[in-house]
Short mmCIF file of C-alpha atoms and ligand atoms in Angstrom, two decimals:
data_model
loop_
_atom_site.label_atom_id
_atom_site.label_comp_id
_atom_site.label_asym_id
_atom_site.label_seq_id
_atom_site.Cartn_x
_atom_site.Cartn_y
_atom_site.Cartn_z
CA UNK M 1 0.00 0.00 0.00
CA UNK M 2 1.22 3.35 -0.76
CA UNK M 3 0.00 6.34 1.86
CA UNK M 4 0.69 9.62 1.49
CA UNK M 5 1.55 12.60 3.30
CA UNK M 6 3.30 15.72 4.27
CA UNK M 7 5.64 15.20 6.93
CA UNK M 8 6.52 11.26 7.65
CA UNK M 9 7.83 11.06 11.38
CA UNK M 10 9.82 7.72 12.59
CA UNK M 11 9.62 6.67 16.18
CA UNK M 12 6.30 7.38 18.43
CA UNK M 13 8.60 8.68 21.70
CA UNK M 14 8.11 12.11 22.76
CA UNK M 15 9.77 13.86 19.92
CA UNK M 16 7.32 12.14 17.38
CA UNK M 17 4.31 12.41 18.64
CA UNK M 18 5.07 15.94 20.15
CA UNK M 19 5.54 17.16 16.34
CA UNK M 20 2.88 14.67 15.23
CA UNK M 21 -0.16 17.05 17.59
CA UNK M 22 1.73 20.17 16.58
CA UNK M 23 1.31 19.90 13.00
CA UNK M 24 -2.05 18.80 13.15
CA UNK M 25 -3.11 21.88 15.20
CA UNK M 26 -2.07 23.69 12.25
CA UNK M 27 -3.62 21.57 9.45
CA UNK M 28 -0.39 19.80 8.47
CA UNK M 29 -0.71 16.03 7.42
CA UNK M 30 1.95 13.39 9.56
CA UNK M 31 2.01 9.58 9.45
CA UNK M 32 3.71 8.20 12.30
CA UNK M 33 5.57 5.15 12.34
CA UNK M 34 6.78 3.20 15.32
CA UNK M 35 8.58 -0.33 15.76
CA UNK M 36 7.25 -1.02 19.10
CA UNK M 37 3.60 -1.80 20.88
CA UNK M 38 1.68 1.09 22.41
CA UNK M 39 1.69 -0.96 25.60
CA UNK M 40 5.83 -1.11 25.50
CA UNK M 41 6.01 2.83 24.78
CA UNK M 42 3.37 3.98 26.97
CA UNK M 43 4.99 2.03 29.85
CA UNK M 44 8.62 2.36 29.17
CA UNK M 45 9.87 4.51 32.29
CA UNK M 46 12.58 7.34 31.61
CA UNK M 47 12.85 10.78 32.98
CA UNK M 48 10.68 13.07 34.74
CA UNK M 49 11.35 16.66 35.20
CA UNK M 50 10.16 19.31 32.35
CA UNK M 51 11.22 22.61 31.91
CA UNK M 52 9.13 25.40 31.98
CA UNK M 53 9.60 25.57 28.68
CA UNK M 54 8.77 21.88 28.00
CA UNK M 55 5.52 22.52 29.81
CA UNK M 56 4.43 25.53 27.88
CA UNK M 57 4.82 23.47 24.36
CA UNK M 58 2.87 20.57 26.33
CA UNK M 59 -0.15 23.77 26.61
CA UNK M 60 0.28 24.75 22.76
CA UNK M 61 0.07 21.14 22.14
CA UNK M 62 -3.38 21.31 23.28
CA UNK M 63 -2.48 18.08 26.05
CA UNK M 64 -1.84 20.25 29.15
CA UNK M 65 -4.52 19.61 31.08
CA UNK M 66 -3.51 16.43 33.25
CA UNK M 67 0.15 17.92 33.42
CA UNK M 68 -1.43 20.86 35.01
CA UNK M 69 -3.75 18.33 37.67
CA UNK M 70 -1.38 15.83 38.27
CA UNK M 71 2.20 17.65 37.70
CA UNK M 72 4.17 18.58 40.51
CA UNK M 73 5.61 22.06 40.90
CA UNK M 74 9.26 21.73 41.93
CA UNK M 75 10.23 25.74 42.77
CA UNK M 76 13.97 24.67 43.76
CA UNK M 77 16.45 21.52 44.32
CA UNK M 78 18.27 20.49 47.01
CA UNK M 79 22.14 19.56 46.64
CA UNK M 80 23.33 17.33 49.45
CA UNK M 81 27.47 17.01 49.93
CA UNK M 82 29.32 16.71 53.05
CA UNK M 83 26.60 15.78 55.60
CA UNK M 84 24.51 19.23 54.68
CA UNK M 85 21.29 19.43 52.24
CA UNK M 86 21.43 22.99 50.40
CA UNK M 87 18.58 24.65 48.48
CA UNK M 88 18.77 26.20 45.32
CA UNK M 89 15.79 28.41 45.09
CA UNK M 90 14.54 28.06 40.96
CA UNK M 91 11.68 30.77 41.43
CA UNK M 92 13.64 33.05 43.53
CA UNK M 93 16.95 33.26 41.41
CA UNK M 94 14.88 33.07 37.92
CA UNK M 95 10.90 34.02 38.49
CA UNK M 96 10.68 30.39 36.82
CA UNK M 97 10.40 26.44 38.23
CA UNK M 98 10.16 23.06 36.93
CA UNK M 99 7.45 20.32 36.73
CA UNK M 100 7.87 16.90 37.53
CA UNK M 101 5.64 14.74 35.54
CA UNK M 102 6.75 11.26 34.48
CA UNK M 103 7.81 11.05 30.72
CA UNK M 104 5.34 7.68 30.30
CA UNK M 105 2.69 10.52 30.87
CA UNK M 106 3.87 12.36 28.50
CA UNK M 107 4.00 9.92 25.76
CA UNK M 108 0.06 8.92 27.15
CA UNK M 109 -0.93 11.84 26.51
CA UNK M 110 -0.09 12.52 23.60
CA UNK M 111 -0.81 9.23 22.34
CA UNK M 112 -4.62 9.80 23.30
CA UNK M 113 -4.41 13.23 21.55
CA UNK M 114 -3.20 11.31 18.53
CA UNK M 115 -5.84 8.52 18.47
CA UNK M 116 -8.31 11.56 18.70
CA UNK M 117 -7.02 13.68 15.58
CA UNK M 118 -7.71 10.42 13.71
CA UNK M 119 -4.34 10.62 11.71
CA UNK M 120 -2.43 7.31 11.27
CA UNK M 121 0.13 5.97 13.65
CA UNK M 122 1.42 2.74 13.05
CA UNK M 123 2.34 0.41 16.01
CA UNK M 124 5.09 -2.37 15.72
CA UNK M 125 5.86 -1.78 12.57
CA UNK M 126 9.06 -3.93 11.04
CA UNK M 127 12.02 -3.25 8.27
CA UNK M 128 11.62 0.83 8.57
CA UNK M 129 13.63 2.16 5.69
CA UNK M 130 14.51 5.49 4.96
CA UNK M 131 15.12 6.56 1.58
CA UNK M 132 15.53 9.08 -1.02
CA UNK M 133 15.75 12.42 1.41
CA UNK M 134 18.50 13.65 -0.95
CA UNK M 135 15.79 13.33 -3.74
CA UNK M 136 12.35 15.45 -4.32
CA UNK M 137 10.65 12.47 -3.54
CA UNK M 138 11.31 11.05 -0.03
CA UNK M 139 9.82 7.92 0.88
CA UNK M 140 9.29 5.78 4.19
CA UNK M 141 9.12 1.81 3.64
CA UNK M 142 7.36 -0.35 6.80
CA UNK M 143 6.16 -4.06 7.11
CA UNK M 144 2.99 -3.73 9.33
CA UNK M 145 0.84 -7.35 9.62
CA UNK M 146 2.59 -9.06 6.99
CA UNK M 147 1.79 -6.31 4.59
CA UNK M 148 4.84 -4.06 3.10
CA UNK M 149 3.75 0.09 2.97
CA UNK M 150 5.60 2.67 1.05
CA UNK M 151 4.32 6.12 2.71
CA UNK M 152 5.01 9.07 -0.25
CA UNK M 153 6.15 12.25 1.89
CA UNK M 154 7.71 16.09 1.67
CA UNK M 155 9.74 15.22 4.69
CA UNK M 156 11.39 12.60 6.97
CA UNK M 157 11.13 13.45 10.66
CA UNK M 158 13.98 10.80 11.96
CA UNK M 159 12.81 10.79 15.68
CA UNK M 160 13.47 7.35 16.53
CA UNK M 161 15.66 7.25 19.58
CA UNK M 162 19.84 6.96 19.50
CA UNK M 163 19.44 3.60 17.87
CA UNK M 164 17.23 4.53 15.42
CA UNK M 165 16.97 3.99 11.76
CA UNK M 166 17.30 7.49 10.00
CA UNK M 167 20.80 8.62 11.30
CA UNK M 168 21.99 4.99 10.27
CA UNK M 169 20.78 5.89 6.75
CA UNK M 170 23.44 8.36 6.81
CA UNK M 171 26.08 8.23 4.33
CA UNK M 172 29.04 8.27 6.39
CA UNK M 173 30.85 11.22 4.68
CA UNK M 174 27.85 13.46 5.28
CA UNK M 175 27.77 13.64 9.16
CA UNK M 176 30.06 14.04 12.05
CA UNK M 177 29.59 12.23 15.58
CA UNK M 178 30.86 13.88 18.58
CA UNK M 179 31.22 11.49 21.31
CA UNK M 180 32.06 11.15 25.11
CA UNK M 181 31.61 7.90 26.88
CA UNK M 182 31.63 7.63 30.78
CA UNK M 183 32.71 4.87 32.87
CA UNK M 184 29.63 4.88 34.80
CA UNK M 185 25.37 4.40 35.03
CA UNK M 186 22.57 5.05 36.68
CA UNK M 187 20.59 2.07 39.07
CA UNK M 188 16.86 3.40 38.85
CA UNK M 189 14.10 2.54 40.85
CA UNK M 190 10.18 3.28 41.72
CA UNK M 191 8.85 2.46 45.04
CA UNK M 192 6.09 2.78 46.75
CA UNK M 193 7.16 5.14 49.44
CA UNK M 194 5.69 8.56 50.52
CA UNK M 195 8.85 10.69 48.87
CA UNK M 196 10.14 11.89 52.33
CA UNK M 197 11.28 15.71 50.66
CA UNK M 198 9.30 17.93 48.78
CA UNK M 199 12.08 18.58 46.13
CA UNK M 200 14.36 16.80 44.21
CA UNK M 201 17.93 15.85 45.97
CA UNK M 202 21.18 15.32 44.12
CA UNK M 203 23.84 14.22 46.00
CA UNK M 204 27.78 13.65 45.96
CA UNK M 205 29.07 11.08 48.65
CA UNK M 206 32.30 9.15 48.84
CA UNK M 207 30.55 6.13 47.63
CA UNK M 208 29.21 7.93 44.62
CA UNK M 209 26.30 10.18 43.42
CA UNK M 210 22.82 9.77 44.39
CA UNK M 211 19.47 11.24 43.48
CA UNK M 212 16.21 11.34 45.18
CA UNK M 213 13.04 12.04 42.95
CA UNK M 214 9.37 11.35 43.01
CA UNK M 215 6.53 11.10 40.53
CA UNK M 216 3.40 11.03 42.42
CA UNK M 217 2.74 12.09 46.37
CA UNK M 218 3.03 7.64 46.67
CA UNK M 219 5.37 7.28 44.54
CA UNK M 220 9.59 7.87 45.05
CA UNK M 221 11.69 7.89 42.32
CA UNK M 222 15.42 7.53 43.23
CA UNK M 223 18.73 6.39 41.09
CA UNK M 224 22.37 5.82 42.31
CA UNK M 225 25.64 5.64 40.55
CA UNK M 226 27.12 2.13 39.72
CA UNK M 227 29.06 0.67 36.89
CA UNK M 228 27.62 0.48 33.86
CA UNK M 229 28.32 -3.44 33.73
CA UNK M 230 27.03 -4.18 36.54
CA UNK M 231 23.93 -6.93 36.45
CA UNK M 232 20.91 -6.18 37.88
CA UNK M 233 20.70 -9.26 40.21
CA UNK M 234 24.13 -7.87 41.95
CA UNK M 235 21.84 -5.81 43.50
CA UNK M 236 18.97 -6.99 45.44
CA UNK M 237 16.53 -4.49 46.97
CA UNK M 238 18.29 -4.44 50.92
CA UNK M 239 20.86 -3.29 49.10
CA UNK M 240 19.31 -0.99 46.91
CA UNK M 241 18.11 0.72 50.02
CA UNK M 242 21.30 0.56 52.29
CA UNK M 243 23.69 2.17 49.19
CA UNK M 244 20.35 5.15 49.13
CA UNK M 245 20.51 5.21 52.99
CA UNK M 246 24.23 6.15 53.01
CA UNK M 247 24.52 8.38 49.93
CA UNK M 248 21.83 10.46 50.37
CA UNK M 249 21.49 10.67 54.56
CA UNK M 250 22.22 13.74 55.78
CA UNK M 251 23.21 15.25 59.24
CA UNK M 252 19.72 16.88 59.89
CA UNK M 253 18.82 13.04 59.59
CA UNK M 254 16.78 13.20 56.64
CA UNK M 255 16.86 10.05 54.33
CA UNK M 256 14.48 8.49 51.86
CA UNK M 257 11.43 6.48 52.91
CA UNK M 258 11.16 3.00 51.81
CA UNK M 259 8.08 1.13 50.27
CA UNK M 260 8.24 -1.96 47.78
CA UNK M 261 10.55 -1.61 44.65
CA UNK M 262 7.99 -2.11 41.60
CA UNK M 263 10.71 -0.90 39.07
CA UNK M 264 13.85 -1.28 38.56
CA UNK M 265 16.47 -0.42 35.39
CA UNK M 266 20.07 0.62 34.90
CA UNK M 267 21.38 3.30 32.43
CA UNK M 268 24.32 3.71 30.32
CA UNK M 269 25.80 7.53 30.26
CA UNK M 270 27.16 8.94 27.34
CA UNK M 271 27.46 12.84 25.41
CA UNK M 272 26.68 12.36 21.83
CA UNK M 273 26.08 15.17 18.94
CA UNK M 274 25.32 14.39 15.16
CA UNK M 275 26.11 17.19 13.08
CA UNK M 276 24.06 18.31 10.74
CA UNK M 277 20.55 17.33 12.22
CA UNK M 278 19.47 17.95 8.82
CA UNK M 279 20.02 16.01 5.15
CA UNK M 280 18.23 17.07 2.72
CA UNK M 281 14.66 16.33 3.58
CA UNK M 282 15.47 14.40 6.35
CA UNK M 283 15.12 16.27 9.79
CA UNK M 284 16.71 14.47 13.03
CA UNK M 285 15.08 15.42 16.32
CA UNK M 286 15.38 14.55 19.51
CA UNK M 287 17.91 11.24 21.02
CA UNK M 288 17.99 10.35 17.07
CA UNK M 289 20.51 13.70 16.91
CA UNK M 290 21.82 13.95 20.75
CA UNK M 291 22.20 12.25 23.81
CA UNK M 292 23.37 13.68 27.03
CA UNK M 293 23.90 12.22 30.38
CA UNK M 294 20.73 12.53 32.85
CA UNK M 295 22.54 14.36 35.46
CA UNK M 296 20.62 17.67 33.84
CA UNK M 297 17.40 15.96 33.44
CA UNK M 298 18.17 17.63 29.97
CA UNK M 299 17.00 14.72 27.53
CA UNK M 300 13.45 15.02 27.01
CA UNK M 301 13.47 18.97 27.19
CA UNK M 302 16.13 19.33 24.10
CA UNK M 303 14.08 16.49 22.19
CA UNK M 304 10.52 18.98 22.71
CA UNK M 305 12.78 22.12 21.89
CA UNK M 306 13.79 20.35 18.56
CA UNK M 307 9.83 19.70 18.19
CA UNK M 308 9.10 23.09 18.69
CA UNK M 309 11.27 24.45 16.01
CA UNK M 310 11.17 21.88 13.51
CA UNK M 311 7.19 22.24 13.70
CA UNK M 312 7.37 26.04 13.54
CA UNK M 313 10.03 25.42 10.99
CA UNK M 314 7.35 23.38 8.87
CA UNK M 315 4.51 25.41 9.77
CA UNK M 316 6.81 28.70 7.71
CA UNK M 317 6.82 26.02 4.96
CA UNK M 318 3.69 24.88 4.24
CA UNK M 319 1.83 28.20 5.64
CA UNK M 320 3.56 30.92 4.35
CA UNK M 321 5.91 29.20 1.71
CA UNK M 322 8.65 30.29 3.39
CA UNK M 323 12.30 27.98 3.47
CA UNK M 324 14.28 29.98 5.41
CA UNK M 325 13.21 27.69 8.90
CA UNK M 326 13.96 24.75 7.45
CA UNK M 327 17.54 25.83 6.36
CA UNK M 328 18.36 27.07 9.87
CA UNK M 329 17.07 24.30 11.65
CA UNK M 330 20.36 22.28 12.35
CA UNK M 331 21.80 25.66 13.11
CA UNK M 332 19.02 26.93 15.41
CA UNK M 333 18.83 23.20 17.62
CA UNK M 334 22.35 22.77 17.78
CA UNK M 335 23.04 26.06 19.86
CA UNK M 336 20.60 25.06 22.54
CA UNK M 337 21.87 20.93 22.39
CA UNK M 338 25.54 22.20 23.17
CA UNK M 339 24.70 24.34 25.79
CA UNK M 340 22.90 21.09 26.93
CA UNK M 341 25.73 19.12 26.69
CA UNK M 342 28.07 21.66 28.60
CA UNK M 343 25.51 22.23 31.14
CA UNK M 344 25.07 17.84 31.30
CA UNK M 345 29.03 17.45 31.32
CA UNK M 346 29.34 19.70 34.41
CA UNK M 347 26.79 18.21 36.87
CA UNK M 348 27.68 15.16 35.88
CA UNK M 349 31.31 15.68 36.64
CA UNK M 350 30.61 18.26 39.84
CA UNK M 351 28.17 15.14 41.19
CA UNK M 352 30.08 11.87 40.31
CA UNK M 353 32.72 9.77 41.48
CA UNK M 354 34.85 7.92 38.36
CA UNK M 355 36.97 4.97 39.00
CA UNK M 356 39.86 6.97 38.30
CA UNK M 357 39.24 9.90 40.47
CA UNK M 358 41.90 10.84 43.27
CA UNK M 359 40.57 11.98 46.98
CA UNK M 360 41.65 15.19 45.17
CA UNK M 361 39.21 15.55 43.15
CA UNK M 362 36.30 14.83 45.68
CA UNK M 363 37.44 17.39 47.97
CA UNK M 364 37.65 19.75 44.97
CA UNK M 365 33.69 18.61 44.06
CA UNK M 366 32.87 19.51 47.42
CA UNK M 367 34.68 23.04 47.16
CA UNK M 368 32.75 23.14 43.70
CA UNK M 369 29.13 22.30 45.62
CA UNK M 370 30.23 24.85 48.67
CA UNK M 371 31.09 27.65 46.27
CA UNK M 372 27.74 26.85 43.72
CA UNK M 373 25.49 26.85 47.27
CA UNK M 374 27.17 29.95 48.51
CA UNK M 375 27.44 32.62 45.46
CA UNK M 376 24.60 34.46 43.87
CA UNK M 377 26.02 34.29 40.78
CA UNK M 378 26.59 30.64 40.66
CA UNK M 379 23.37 29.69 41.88
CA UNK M 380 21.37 31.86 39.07
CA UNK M 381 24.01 30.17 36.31
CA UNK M 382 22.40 26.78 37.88
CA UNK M 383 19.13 27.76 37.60
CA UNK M 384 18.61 29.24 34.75
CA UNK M 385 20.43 26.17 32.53
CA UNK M 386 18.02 23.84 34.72
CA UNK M 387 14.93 25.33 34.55
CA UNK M 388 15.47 26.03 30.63
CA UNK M 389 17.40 28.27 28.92
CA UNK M 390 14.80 31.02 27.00
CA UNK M 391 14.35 30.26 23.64
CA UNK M 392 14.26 34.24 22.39
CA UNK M 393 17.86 34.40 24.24
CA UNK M 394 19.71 31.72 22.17
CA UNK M 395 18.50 33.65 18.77
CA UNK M 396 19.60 36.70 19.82
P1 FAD X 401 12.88 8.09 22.31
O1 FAD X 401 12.10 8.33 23.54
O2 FAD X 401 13.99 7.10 22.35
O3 FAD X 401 11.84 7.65 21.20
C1 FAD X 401 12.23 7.10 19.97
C2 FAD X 401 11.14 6.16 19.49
O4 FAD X 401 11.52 5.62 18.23
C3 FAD X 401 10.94 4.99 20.42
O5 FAD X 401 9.57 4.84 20.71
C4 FAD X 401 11.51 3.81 19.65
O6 FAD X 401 10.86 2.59 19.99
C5 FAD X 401 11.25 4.24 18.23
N1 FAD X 401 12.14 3.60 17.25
C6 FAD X 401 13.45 3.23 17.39
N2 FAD X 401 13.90 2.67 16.26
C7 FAD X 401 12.88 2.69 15.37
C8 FAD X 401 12.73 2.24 14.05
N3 FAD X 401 13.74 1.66 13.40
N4 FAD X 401 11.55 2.42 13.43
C9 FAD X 401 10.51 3.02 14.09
N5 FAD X 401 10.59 3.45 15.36
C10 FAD X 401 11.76 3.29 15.99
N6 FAD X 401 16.52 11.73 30.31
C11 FAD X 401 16.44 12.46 31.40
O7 FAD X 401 16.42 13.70 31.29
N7 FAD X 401 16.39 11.86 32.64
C12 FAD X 401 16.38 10.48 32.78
O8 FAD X 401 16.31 9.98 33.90
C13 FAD X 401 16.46 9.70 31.66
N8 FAD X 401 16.45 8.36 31.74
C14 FAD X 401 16.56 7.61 30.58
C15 FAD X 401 16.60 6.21 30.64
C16 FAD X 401 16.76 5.45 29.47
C17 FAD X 401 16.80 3.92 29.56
C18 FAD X 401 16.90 6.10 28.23
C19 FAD X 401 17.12 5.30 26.95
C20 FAD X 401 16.83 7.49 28.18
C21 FAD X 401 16.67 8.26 29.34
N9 FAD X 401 16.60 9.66 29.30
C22 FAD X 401 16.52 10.38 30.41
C23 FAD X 401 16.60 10.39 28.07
C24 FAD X 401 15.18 10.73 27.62
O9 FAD X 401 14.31 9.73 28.01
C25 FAD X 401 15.26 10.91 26.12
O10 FAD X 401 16.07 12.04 25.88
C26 FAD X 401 13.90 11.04 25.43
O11 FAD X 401 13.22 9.83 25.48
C27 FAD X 401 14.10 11.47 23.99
O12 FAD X 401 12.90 11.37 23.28
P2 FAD X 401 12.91 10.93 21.75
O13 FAD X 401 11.47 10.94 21.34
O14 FAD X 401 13.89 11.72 21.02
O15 FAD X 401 13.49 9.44 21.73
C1 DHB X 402 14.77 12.50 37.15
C2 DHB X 402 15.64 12.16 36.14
C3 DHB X 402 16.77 12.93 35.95
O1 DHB X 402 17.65 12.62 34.97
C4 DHB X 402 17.03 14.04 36.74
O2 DHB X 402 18.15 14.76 36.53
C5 DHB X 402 16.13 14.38 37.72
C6 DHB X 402 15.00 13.61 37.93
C7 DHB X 402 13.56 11.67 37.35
O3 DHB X 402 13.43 10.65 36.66
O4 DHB X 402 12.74 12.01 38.22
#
């Protein structure tokens, strides 16, 4: 079967279906293809902290309305080093906070708001090709129930995750990979457990970084530094809990509730830029183009801030006949993704302990974490990267 469309978008995470719901609020045409079940992507647990930026494209998106019941409002964070818990204060430095709000309710969301525009996305679908985005005619080729679909487009939207399809279907000589790999991951859990502060904790110890987050008033969400070969069954929940208890504990004699573990993952770290994000009439958005370490909760909020620009991007297109978006677009993302990587690089480095780090370098972290919690200055720099940089400053 052939289908066509205007804008063909590959991969049904956040970064799809958020362009998917823009461009149909404006009229514009998207088939969405994805290789796994609605169940699998609806469920799959990642991150959980949106800008405020994040949030306001979740509004214009027309899908704000749970976000706005059942979001929490995080106005500051706490960093925890040495025995001593520290508050940065988001709304007091910046006028601006964050929202937690778990990125599986995200991706529900907007998968409802899909099913109701009644334009096509297609669940496990097998063999995605993408070809001919150097040509006028573009084309995206699926298996879906034994049947093989050739879907007739403008555009490619390649915003199918790091392992994805479209950035494979690179020629090698047109892009560039930056890369930085780090010798550690990131244990997560959910439990059933009260969360025991009302804002997020991040925390340096001897034994390695630790991170205290929630997703519901029941519901604790917390994640601790290991190595990223580590098997899961090396660590059974006791010990889950003890390696929390002494991490995050403070002096003031604060510490974590517990409750039963009902999820539990570990996460690979790595920095990762493909330059261009855009060949031809192919458009890379989202983890397809960058990853960045989680330490910035910075993943999701670049992928919706490539969204938001590739759909205004396409919007200047198709409304107003007008290219000049579309040419900037690789240009226009990849300011805000580096400052996302430098921003990602340093808490991950100010937070972490690496096999190879001397008791030098802790006590400088902990210098770091005194001076951040004690200047002004260095507190608004914090801020403002976490709770999103504003999107009329990077053009200026
Ligand atoms: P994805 O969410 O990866 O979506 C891509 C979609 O494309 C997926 O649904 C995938 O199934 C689909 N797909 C892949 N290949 C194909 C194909 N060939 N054909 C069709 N569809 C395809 N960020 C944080 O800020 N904090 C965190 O704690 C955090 N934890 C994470 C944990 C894990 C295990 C991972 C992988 C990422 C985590 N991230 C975190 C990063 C954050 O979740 C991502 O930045 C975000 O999901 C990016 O959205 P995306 O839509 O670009 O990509
Ligand atoms: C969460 C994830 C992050 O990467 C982060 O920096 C903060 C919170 C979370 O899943 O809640």
């Amino acid at each position: 079967m052939t289908i066509r469309t205007q804008v063909a978008i590959v991969g049904a995470g956040p970064a799809g279906l958020l362009l998917g719901q823009l461009l149909h609020l404006r009229g514009i045409d998207s088939v969405i293809v994805e290789n796994r079940s609605r169940e699998y992507v609806i469920e799959r647990v990642r991150a959980g902290v949106l800008e405020h930026g994040t949030v306001e494209l979740m509004h214009e998106a027309g899908v704000g309305a749970r976000l706005d019941r059942e979001g929490l409002p995080h106005r500051g964070v706490y960093l925890a080093f040495d025995g001593q818990r520290r508050r940065i204060d988001f709304e007091e430095l910046t006028g601006r906070h964050v929202t937690v709000y778990g990125q599986n309710e995200v991706v529900r969301d907007l998968i409802e708001a899909r099913s109701a525009s009644g334009r096509p996305l297609y669940f496990e679908a097998t063999d995605v090709r993408v070809l001919g985005f150097n040509t006028g005619r573009p084309t995206v080729e699926f298996r879906h129930h034994d049947a093989t679909n050739e879907i007739a487009c403008d555009f490619i939207a390649g915003c199918d995750g790091f392992r994805g399809v479209s950035r494979q279907s690179l020629p090698a000589a047109a892009w560039r990979a930056y890369e930085r790999e780090y010798p550690l991951a990131w244990l997560g859990i959910l439990a059933h457990a009260a969360p025991s502060s009302e804002e997020l904790v991040y925390s340096l110890s001897e034994r390695g970084f630790a991170l205290f987050s929630m997703r519901s008033p029941r519901v604790t969400r917390l994640y601790l530094q290991c190595a990223p070969d580590e098997p899961m069954d090396a660590w059974p929940d006791e010990r889950i809990w003890n390696e929390l208890d002494s991490r995050l504990a403070t002096d003031d004699g604060w510490k974590p509730n517990r409750g039963e573990i009902f999820q539990k993952g570990i996460t690979g770290m790595r920095s990762f830029v493909a330059e261009p994000m855009r060949h031809g009439r192919l458009f890379l958005a989202g983890d397809a183009a960058h990853i960045v370490p989680p330490t910035g909760a910075k993943g999701l909020n670049l992928a919706a801030a490539d969204v938001r620009t590739l759909a205004g991007a396409f919007c200047a297109w198709y409304l107003d006949g007008c290219a000049r978006l579309l040419e900037a677009y690789s240009a226009t993302c990849l300011r805000r993704v580096w400052r996302a990587q430098r921003f990602s690089f340093w808490m991950t480095s100010m937070l972490h302990r690496s096999p190879s780090d001397t008791d030098f370098d802790y006590r400088r972290q902990v210098a770091e974490l005194d001076y951040l919690t004690h200047s002004r200055a260095a507190m608004t720099s914090m801020a403002e990267n976490y709770t999103g940089l504003p999107f009329e400053g990077l053009n200026a």
